[in-house]
Coordinates of C-alpha atoms in Angstrom, one line a residue:
Chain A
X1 CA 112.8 92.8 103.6
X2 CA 111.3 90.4 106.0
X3 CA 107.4 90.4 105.1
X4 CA 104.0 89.2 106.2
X5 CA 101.9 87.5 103.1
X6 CA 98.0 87.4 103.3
X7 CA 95.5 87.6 100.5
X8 CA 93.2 90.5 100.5
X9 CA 90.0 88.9 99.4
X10 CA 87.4 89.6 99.9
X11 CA 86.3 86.1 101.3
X12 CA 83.1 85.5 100.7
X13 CA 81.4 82.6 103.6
X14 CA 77.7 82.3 103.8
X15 CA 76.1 82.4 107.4
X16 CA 77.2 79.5 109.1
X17 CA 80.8 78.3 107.3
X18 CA 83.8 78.0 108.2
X19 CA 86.1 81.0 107.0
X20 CA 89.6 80.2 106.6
X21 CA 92.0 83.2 106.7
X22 CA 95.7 82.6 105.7
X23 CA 98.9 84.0 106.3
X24 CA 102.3 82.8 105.2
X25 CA 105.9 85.2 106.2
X26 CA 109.7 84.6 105.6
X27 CA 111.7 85.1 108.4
X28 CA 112.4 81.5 110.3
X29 CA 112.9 82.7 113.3
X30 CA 109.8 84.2 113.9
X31 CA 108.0 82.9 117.7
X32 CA 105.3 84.8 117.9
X33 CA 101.7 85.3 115.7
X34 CA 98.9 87.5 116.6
X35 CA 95.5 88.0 114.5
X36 CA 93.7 91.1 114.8
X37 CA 90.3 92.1 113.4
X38 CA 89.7 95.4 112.8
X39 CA 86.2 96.5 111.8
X40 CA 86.0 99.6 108.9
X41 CA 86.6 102.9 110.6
X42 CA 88.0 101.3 114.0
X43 CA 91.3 100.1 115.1
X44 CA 92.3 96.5 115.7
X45 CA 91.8 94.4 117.8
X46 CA 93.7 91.3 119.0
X47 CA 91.9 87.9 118.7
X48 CA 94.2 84.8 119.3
X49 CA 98.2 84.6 119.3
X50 CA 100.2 81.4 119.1
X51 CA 103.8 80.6 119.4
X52 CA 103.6 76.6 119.3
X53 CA 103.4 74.7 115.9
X54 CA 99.7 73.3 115.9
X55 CA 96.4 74.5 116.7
X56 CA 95.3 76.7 119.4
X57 CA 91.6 77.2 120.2
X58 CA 89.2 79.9 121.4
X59 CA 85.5 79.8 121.4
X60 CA 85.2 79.7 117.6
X61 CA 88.4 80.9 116.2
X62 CA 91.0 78.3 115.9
X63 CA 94.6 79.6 115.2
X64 CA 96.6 77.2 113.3
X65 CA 100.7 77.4 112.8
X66 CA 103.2 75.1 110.7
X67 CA 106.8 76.9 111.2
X68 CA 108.2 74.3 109.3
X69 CA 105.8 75.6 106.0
X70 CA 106.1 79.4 107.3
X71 CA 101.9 79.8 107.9
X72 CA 99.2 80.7 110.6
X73 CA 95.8 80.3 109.6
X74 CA 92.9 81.5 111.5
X75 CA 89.8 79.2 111.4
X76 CA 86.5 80.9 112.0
X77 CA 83.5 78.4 112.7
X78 CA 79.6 79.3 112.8
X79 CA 80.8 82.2 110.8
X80 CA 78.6 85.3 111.5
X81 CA 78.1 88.1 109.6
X82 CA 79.3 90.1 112.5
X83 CA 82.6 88.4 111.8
X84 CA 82.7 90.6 109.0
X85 CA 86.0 92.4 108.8
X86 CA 89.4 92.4 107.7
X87 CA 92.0 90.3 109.4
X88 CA 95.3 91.3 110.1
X89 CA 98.0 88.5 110.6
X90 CA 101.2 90.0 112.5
X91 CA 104.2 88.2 113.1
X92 CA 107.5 89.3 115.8
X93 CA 110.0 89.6 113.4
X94 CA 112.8 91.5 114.9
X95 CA 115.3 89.7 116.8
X96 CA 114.3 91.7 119.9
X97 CA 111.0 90.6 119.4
X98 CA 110.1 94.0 120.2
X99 CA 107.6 94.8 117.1
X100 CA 105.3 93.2 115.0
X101 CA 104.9 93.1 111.3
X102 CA 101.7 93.2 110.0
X103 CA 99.9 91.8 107.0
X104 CA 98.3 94.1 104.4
X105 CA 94.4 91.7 105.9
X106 CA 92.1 90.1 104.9
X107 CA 88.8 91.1 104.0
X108 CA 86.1 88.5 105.2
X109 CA 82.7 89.0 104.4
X110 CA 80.0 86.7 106.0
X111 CA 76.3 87.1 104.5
X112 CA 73.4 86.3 106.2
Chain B
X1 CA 90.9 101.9 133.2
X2 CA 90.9 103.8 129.6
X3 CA 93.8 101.8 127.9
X4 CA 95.4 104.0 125.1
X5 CA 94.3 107.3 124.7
X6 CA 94.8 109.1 121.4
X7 CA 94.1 112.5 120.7
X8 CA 92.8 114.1 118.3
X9 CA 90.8 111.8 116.4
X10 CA 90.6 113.9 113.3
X11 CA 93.1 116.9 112.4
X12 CA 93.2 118.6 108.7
X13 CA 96.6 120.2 107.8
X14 CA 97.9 122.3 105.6
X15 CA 101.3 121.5 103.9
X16 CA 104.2 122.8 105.7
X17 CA 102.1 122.8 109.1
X18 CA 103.8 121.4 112.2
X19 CA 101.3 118.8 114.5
X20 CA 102.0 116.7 117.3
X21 CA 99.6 113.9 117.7
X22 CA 99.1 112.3 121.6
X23 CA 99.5 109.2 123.1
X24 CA 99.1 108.1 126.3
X25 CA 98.6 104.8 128.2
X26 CA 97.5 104.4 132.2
X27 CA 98.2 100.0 132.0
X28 CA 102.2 100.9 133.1
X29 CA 103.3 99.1 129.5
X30 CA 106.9 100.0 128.5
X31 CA 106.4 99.4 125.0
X32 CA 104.8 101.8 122.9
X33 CA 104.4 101.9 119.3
X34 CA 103.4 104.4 116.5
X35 CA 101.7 102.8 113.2
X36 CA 100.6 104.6 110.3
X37 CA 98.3 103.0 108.0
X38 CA 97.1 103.9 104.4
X39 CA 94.4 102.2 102.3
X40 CA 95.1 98.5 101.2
X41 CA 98.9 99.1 102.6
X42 CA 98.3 97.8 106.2
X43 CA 99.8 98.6 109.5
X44 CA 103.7 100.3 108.9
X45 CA 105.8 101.1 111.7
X46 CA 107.3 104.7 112.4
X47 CA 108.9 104.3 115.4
X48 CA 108.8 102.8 118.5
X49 CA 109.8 102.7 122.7
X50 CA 110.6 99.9 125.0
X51 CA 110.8 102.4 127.8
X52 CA 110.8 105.6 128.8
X53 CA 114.4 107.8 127.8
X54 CA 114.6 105.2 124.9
X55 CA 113.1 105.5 121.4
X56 CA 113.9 103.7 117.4
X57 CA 113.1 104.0 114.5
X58 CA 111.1 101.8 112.7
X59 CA 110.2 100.8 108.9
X60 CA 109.0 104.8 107.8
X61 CA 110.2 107.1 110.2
X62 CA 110.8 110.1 107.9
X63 CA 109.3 113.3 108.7
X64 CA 108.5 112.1 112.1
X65 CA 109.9 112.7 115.5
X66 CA 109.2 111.4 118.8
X67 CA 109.9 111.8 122.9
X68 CA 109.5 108.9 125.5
X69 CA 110.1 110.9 128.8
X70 CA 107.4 109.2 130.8
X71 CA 106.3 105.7 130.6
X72 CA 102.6 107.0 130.1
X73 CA 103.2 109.4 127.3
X74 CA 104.6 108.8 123.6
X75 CA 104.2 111.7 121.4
X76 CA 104.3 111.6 117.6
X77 CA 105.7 114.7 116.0
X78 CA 105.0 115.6 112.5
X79 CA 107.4 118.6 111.0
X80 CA 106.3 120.0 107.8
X81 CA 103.4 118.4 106.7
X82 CA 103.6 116.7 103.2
X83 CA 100.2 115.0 101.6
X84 CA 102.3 111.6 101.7
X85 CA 101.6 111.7 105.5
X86 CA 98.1 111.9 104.9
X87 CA 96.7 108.5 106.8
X88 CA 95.5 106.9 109.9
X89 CA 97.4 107.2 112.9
X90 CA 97.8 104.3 115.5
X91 CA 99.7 104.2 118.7
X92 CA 99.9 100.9 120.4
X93 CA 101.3 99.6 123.8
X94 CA 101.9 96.2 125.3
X95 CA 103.9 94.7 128.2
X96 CA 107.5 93.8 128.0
X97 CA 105.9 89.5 128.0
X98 CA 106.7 88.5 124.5
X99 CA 103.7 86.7 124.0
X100 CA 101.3 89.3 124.7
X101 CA 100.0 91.4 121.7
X102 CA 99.0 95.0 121.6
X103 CA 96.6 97.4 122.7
X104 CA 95.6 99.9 119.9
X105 CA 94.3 103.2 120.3
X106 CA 91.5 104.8 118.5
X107 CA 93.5 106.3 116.0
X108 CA 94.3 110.0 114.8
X109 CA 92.9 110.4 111.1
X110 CA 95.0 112.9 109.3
X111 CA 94.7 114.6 106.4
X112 CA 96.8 116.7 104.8
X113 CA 95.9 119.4 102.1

């Protein structure tokens, strides 16, 4: 079963910190990653997507991947407590690359 | 443009009921996807369509049917309702470019009693 790891948290960042969301999976020939947010009640929503080992940067998200260690991390700077959510990592999988396989998320929750 | 349209946001069943939940997209995608997703379990696949005539199964297709005979449309059939399909509902779409995620809809909350 080819699987995507993440904790579930909740991560707990005051107002202002960096949150740092991790995500490790197991099949090797995964190219693409995509973190979602998804607010309670709502569906997700895509937020960054990398394919190159390194970091990739958008406003205050940083997306962060190390194929060689099998993990994407998702930096969140200035953390706000409308950041609060829970994180979904997703990774192609399939040798199509026609699907995604989620994470169970990450909750982060960022008090004022 | 309205992106993915799901419908209806919130449908109680009875077991042994029949349902077809909606999808449709108006951004031409040939992918389409249906996700189910329960408390703490995260997003599962049921199945899924890289164009229209063509349709697979994906990680928990059982109990589930579905139809791909337009590229807008991608129906989910449920056939006798069990209280295991009981969950949140997600169809998603996305262009045939590998690095582009998806579009979600709003979801389809289902319960079944």
């Amino acid at each position: 079963q080819k699987e995507v790891e993440q904790n579930s948290g909740p991560l707990s960042v005051p107002e202002g910190a960096i949150a740092s969301l991790n995500c490790t999976y197991s099949d090797r020939g995964s190219q693409s990653f995509f973190w979602y947010r998804q607010y309670s009640g709502k569906s997700p929503e895509l937020i960054m997507f990398i394919y190159s080992n390194g970091d990739k940067e958008d406003g205050r998200f940083t997306a962060q991947l190390n194929k060689a260690s099998q993990y994407v991390s998702l930096l969140i700077r200035d953390s706000q407590p409308s950041d609060s959510a829970t994180y979904l990592c997703a990774v192609n999988i399939d040798s199509g690359y026609s699907t995604l396989t989620f994470g169970k998320g990450t909750m982060l929750l960022v008090s004022p | 443009n309205a992106g993915v349209t799901q419908t209806p946001k919130f449908r109680i069943l009875k077991i042994g009921q029949s349902m077809t939940l909606q999808c449709a997209q108006d951004m031409n995608h040939n992918y389409m996807y249906w996700y189910r997703q329960d408390p703490g379990m995260g997003l599962k696949l049921i199945y899924y369509s890289v164009g229209a005539g063509i349709t697979d199964k994906g990680e928990v297709p059982n109990g589930y049917n579905v139809s791909r005979s337009t590229t807008e449309d991608f129906p989910l059939r449920l056939e006798l309702a069990a209280p295991s399909q009981t969950s949140v509902y997600f169809c998603a779409s996305r262009t045939g470019q590998q690095n582009y995620g998806y579009t979600f809809g709003s979801g389809t909350r289902l319960t079944v009693v």
